[in-house]
Coordinates of C-alpha atoms in Angstrom, one line a residue:
M1 CA 0.0 0.0 0.0
L2 CA 1.2 3.5 -0.9
E3 CA 1.0 5.8 2.1
I4 CA 0.7 9.5 1.5
S5 CA 0.2 12.2 4.1
V6 CA -0.9 15.7 3.0
T7 CA -1.3 19.0 4.8
P8 CA -3.2 22.2 3.7
K9 CA 0.0 24.2 4.0
S10 CA 0.8 23.3 0.4
A11 CA -1.4 24.7 -2.4
M12 CA -3.4 22.0 -4.2
A13 CA -2.1 19.4 -1.7
I14 CA -4.6 16.6 -2.5
G15 CA -4.6 17.3 -6.2
S16 CA -0.8 17.1 -6.2
A17 CA -1.0 13.7 -4.5
F18 CA -3.4 12.5 -7.1
K19 CA -1.1 13.7 -9.8
K20 CA 1.9 11.9 -8.2
I21 CA -0.1 8.7 -8.0
S22 CA -1.2 9.0 -11.7
E23 CA 2.4 9.5 -12.8
M24 CA 3.6 6.6 -10.8
V25 CA 1.0 4.3 -12.5
K26 CA 1.8 5.7 -15.9
T27 CA 5.6 5.0 -15.5
G28 CA 5.0 1.6 -14.0
S29 CA 6.6 2.3 -10.7
L30 CA 3.2 1.7 -9.1
S31 CA 0.8 -1.1 -10.1
A32 CA -2.7 -0.2 -10.9
E33 CA -3.8 -2.8 -8.4
S34 CA -1.8 -1.2 -5.5
P35 CA -4.0 0.4 -2.9
I36 CA -3.5 4.0 -1.9
H37 CA -3.9 5.4 1.6
I38 CA -4.1 9.2 1.8
T39 CA -4.1 10.8 5.3
L40 CA -5.3 14.4 5.6
A41 CA -4.0 16.7 8.3
A42 CA -6.5 19.1 9.9
G43 CA -7.3 22.3 8.0
R44 CA -9.1 23.6 5.0
Y45 CA -8.1 22.3 1.5
Q46 CA -9.3 24.8 -1.1
E47 CA -9.3 22.5 -4.1
I48 CA -11.5 21.0 -6.8
L49 CA -10.6 17.3 -7.0
S50 CA -10.9 14.5 -9.5
Y51 CA -9.8 10.9 -8.9
N52 CA -10.1 8.4 -11.9
L53 CA -7.6 5.6 -11.2
A54 CA -8.2 1.9 -10.7
N55 CA -6.1 1.9 -7.6
P56 CA -8.3 1.2 -4.5
L57 CA -8.3 4.5 -2.5
I58 CA -8.7 5.2 1.2
M59 CA -8.8 8.9 1.9
E60 CA -9.3 9.9 5.5
A61 CA -8.6 12.5 8.1
A62 CA -5.7 11.9 10.5
Q63 CA -6.5 10.0 13.7
G64 CA -8.1 12.3 16.3
V65 CA -9.1 15.0 13.9
R66 CA -12.7 16.0 14.1
V67 CA -14.8 15.8 10.9
E68 CA -15.6 19.5 10.9
D69 CA -11.9 20.4 11.3
C70 CA -10.8 18.7 8.1
M71 CA -12.5 20.3 5.1
V72 CA -12.2 20.2 1.3
S73 CA -13.9 23.3 0.2
A74 CA -14.4 25.2 -3.1
E75 CA -17.0 26.8 -5.3
N76 CA -18.2 25.0 -8.5
C77 CA -21.5 24.8 -10.3
E78 CA -23.3 24.2 -13.6
A79 CA -22.8 27.8 -14.5
F80 CA -19.0 27.4 -14.3
H81 CA -18.6 23.8 -15.7
K82 CA -21.3 22.0 -17.6
D83 CA -22.5 18.5 -16.7
T84 CA -22.7 16.6 -13.5
E85 CA -19.2 15.1 -13.7
N86 CA -17.6 18.5 -14.0
R87 CA -19.4 20.7 -11.5
A88 CA -18.6 18.9 -8.2
V89 CA -15.9 19.8 -5.7
F90 CA -14.8 16.1 -5.7
V91 CA -15.6 13.8 -8.6
I92 CA -14.7 10.2 -8.7
G93 CA -14.6 8.8 -12.2
M94 CA -15.5 5.7 -14.2
A95 CA -12.1 4.1 -13.8
A96 CA -12.3 3.9 -10.0
T97 CA -12.8 0.5 -8.3
N98 CA -13.1 0.7 -4.5
V99 CA -13.0 4.1 -2.8
T100 CA -13.4 4.8 0.9
L101 CA -13.8 8.4 2.3
R102 CA -13.7 8.7 6.0
G103 CA -13.8 11.4 8.7
F104 CA -13.7 14.8 6.8
T105 CA -16.0 17.4 5.2
I106 CA -16.6 18.2 1.5
E107 CA -18.3 21.6 0.9
N108 CA -19.4 23.3 -2.3
T109 CA -19.7 27.0 -1.3
H110 CA -21.8 28.0 -4.2
V111 CA -24.6 30.4 -3.2
K112 CA -27.7 30.7 -5.4
T113 CA -28.2 34.0 -7.1
A114 CA -30.8 33.1 -9.8
D115 CA -33.9 30.9 -10.2
D116 CA -33.4 27.1 -10.6
A117 CA -34.6 27.4 -14.2
A118 CA -31.4 29.2 -15.0
L119 CA -29.7 25.8 -14.7
G120 CA -26.7 27.3 -13.1
N121 CA -27.2 26.3 -9.4
Q122 CA -26.5 22.5 -9.5
A123 CA -23.4 22.3 -7.4
E124 CA -22.4 18.9 -6.1
A125 CA -20.0 18.5 -3.2
L126 CA -19.4 14.8 -4.2
C127 CA -20.0 13.1 -7.6
W128 CA -19.6 9.3 -7.6
H129 CA -19.6 9.1 -11.4
N130 CA -19.1 5.3 -11.5
Q131 CA -21.2 2.3 -12.3
K132 CA -18.7 -0.5 -11.7
G133 CA -16.9 0.2 -8.4
V134 CA -18.1 0.6 -4.8
L135 CA -18.0 3.8 -2.7
L136 CA -17.9 3.7 1.1
A137 CA -18.3 7.1 2.9
E138 CA -18.1 6.9 6.6
N139 CA -18.4 9.7 9.2
M140 CA -18.4 12.3 6.4
R141 CA -20.1 15.7 6.0
F142 CA -21.4 16.8 2.6
I143 CA -22.5 20.5 2.3
S144 CA -24.0 22.4 -0.6
R145 CA -27.4 23.6 -1.7
Q146 CA -28.7 22.0 -4.9
D147 CA -27.6 18.5 -5.9
T148 CA -25.1 18.0 -3.0
V149 CA -24.4 14.3 -3.5
H150 CA -24.7 12.5 -6.9
V151 CA -24.2 8.8 -7.1
K152 CA -24.3 6.1 -9.7
G153 CA -23.7 2.3 -9.3
V154 CA -23.2 1.1 -5.7
S155 CA -22.5 3.3 -2.7
W156 CA -22.7 3.0 1.1
F157 CA -22.9 6.0 3.4
K158 CA -22.5 5.3 7.2
N159 CA -22.9 7.8 10.0
C160 CA -22.8 10.8 7.5
Y161 CA -24.3 14.2 7.5
V162 CA -25.6 15.8 4.3
T163 CA -27.4 19.1 3.7
G164 CA -28.9 21.0 0.8
D165 CA -32.2 22.4 -0.4
V166 CA -33.2 20.9 -3.8
D167 CA -32.6 17.3 -4.9
F168 CA -29.6 17.3 -2.7
I169 CA -29.3 13.5 -2.9
W170 CA -29.8 12.1 -6.4
G171 CA -28.4 9.9 -9.1
Y172 CA -28.6 6.9 -11.4
C173 CA -27.8 4.2 -8.9
D174 CA -28.2 0.4 -8.5
V175 CA -28.3 0.8 -4.8
S176 CA -27.2 3.6 -2.5
L177 CA -27.5 2.7 1.2
W178 CA -27.6 5.4 3.8
E179 CA -27.2 4.0 7.3
K180 CA -27.6 6.0 10.5
C181 CA -27.1 9.3 8.6
H182 CA -28.4 12.8 9.4
I183 CA -30.1 14.4 6.3
H184 CA -30.9 18.1 6.8
T185 CA -32.9 20.3 4.4
R186 CA -31.4 23.8 4.8
A187 CA -33.1 27.1 4.2
D188 CA -32.9 28.5 0.6
N189 CA -30.6 31.5 0.7
R190 CA -33.0 33.4 -1.6
E191 CA -35.7 33.1 1.0
G192 CA -39.4 33.5 0.1
V193 CA -42.0 30.7 -0.6
R194 CA -40.0 27.9 -2.1
D195 CA -40.6 24.1 -1.9
A196 CA -37.7 21.8 -1.0
Y197 CA -36.9 18.2 -1.9
V198 CA -34.3 15.9 -0.4
L199 CA -34.2 13.4 -3.3
Q200 CA -34.7 12.9 -6.9
S201 CA -34.1 9.2 -7.7
R202 CA -33.1 8.2 -11.2
A203 CA -32.5 4.6 -10.1
L204 CA -31.7 1.9 -12.6
N205 CA -34.6 -0.2 -13.9
G206 CA -35.8 -2.6 -11.2
K207 CA -33.1 -1.7 -8.8
P208 CA -33.8 -0.7 -5.1
G209 CA -32.3 2.8 -5.6
F210 CA -31.8 4.9 -2.5
V211 CA -32.3 3.0 0.8
F212 CA -32.2 4.9 4.1
T213 CA -32.0 2.9 7.3
D214 CA -32.2 4.4 10.8
C215 CA -31.7 7.9 9.4
S216 CA -32.9 11.2 10.7
F217 CA -34.5 13.7 8.4
T218 CA -34.6 17.3 9.8
A219 CA -35.2 20.7 8.2
D220 CA -35.0 24.4 8.7
K221 CA -38.3 26.2 8.9
R222 CA -39.5 27.8 5.6
A223 CA -41.8 30.7 4.7
S224 CA -45.5 30.0 5.1
G225 CA -46.8 28.3 2.0
S226 CA -43.6 26.3 1.4
H227 CA -43.5 22.5 1.4
I228 CA -40.6 20.1 2.2
Y229 CA -40.7 16.6 0.7
I230 CA -38.5 13.6 1.0
A231 CA -38.6 13.0 -2.8
R232 CA -40.0 14.3 -6.0
S233 CA -40.2 12.5 -9.3
S234 CA -37.9 13.1 -12.3
G235 CA -41.0 12.6 -14.4
T236 CA -39.2 10.6 -17.0
G237 CA -39.2 6.9 -15.8
A238 CA -41.1 4.1 -17.5
Y239 CA -41.3 0.3 -17.3
N240 CA -38.8 -0.1 -20.1
S241 CA -36.5 2.9 -19.4
P242 CA -33.0 1.9 -18.4
D243 CA -33.0 4.2 -15.4
R244 CA -35.0 7.2 -13.9
W245 CA -37.1 5.0 -11.7
D246 CA -38.4 6.8 -8.6
S247 CA -37.1 4.3 -6.1
V248 CA -36.5 5.5 -2.5
A249 CA -37.0 3.5 0.7
L250 CA -37.2 4.8 4.3
I251 CA -36.6 2.0 6.8
T252 CA -37.1 2.8 10.5
C253 CA -36.2 6.5 9.9
T254 CA -37.3 9.6 11.8
V255 CA -38.8 12.4 9.8
S256 CA -39.3 15.8 11.6
A257 CA -42.6 17.7 11.5
E258 CA -41.3 20.3 9.0
Y259 CA -41.8 17.7 6.2
D260 CA -45.1 17.5 4.3
S261 CA -47.3 14.6 5.5
A262 CA -47.5 13.4 1.8
L263 CA -43.8 12.7 2.0
W264 CA -43.6 12.2 -1.8
T265 CA -44.6 14.5 -4.5
D266 CA -45.5 14.4 -8.3
E267 CA -45.7 18.2 -8.1
N268 CA -49.5 18.4 -8.4
G269 CA -49.6 15.8 -11.1
T270 CA -47.1 17.5 -13.4
R271 CA -44.5 14.8 -13.1
A272 CA -45.2 11.1 -13.9
V273 CA -44.1 8.7 -11.2
Y274 CA -42.6 5.3 -12.0
P275 CA -43.4 2.8 -10.6
P276 CA -46.8 4.6 -10.2
T277 CA -47.1 2.9 -6.7
G278 CA -44.2 1.6 -4.7
T279 CA -43.6 -2.0 -3.8
A280 CA -41.3 -3.6 -1.2
L281 CA -38.4 -3.5 -3.7
T282 CA -38.9 -0.5 -5.9
G283 CA -40.7 2.9 -6.0
W284 CA -41.4 5.1 -3.0
R285 CA -41.8 3.0 0.1
E286 CA -41.3 3.1 3.8
Y287 CA -41.4 1.0 6.9
G288 CA -41.5 1.9 10.6
T289 CA -41.3 5.7 10.0
K290 CA -41.4 7.8 13.2
T291 CA -42.0 11.4 13.9
P292 CA -41.7 13.6 17.0
S293 CA -45.0 14.2 18.9
E294 CA -46.0 17.6 20.3
Q295 CA -44.5 16.4 23.6
G296 CA -41.2 15.7 21.9
H297 CA -41.5 11.9 22.0
L298 CA -40.9 9.7 18.9
V299 CA -44.1 8.1 17.8
A300 CA -45.2 6.0 14.8
A301 CA -45.9 8.3 11.8
D302 CA -49.4 8.8 10.5
T303 CA -49.2 7.4 7.0
T304 CA -52.8 8.0 6.1
K305 CA -52.0 11.3 4.4
R306 CA -49.2 9.9 2.2
S307 CA -49.1 10.4 -1.5
P308 CA -50.9 7.6 -3.3
H309 CA -47.7 6.8 -5.1
G310 CA -46.1 5.7 -1.8
Y311 CA -46.2 2.2 -0.2
V312 CA -46.1 1.1 3.4
M313 CA -44.3 -2.2 3.8
A314 CA -45.5 -5.1 6.0
N315 CA -43.3 -6.7 8.7
K316 CA -42.6 -9.7 6.6
E317 CA -41.3 -7.5 3.7
Y318 CA -39.0 -5.7 6.0
F319 CA -37.4 -8.9 7.4
A320 CA -37.2 -10.4 4.0
H321 CA -35.3 -7.5 2.3
Y322 CA -34.1 -4.9 4.8
A323 CA -33.1 -6.5 8.1
N324 CA -29.4 -5.9 7.7
S325 CA -27.0 -3.9 5.5
A326 CA -25.3 -7.0 4.0
L327 CA -28.7 -8.1 2.8
I328 CA -29.5 -4.8 1.2
L329 CA -26.2 -4.4 -0.6
G330 CA -25.4 -8.0 -1.3
A331 CA -28.7 -9.1 -2.7
Y332 CA -28.6 -6.6 -5.4
S333 CA -25.0 -6.2 -6.4
S334 CA -22.2 -8.7 -7.1
K335 CA -19.9 -5.6 -6.7
Y336 CA -20.4 -5.6 -2.9
K337 CA -18.4 -8.1 -1.0
N338 CA -19.3 -8.5 2.7

C-alpha cells in the first residue's frame, strides 16, 4: 500500500498527491492494483478534485481530527462547468474501483443568485460518477445547496451528514445505502416561498435505488406556503426505461414535523411517477417511520396522508429484504463483498 500524508499548508495538496499517483502508475513504478492510503491533516483544503484511477483508494482525516476540522472546500456549479461530472468539488470517475472516504468534510460553497430554471445552481459536493466500483463514505459531512451528492452504481454512506435544499441527494444508482445518517434540508438562501426536496431518484430499472435505514431527516423552517418533501419524481421513468425509476426506501427512519405529510410528490400531477405505486423492492416505500410528537417523543408516523404513489411495507417484507445492510447491498449487487 502506498501511504501519502498531506497538509493544507501546500497549495493543491490533495490534487498534487493524485497527480503523483497517476504519474507513478503511468511510468510503471506503481501497479494499478496497488491500494492508496491518503491521510489528511486538519485544516481547509481549497481545491476542486478528481480521482479516476483503478487503484483502490482510502482517503481519511488523520486520527483524532474532528470531521468539521478537516474540510475540502471550493465553489463549483453548472454555470461554471457544464454537466454533473464537471461541477462537483470532488468527482470520482469511471475508472475507479473501490473508494473509501472517512472522517472529513466536503463543501461546495456556491450560493444561489438566480432561479433554478437558469440551470446554473446545480453544485455537487461529491459526484460518484461510477457504475462499476463501490464507494464507502463513513463519518463524512457533505455540504452544498442544490444536488449536494450525486451517485451512480453502488454506494454506502454510514454515519454521515448531508445538507442541501433541492434534490440534494440524487443519481442513477443500482443501490445507495444510507445507514444512520443525518439528512438536513437547509433554508434556501434566496428566502421566500420555495418548496424543497431531499431526493430525486433516477435509479436503474428494477433496482432498489436509495435506501435509508435508521436515518434522521430534519429541516430548517421555511416561509409559510412552502413545502418540504422527501422526494419528487424526475417525471421521465417508464417500465422499459434503463433508469430514472423513482425508487426510494425509508426504513425505520425519523422524519421531523417540517416535512409535508404526503412525504412524496409528483408536483401536483405535473411529473409522472414510475413505478406509479411503490412495492417492497422499488418505488417510493417506507417501513417503521417515526416522527416527534408535540411532547417531543418519537411516535409512529401517521401514513394516512401519504401520496398515493407511496407504499407502506409489512413486517414480513422488511425482514425479507431490509433486516441488515449486507442483505440490502449483497442481494442486489455482485460488486459488494461483505
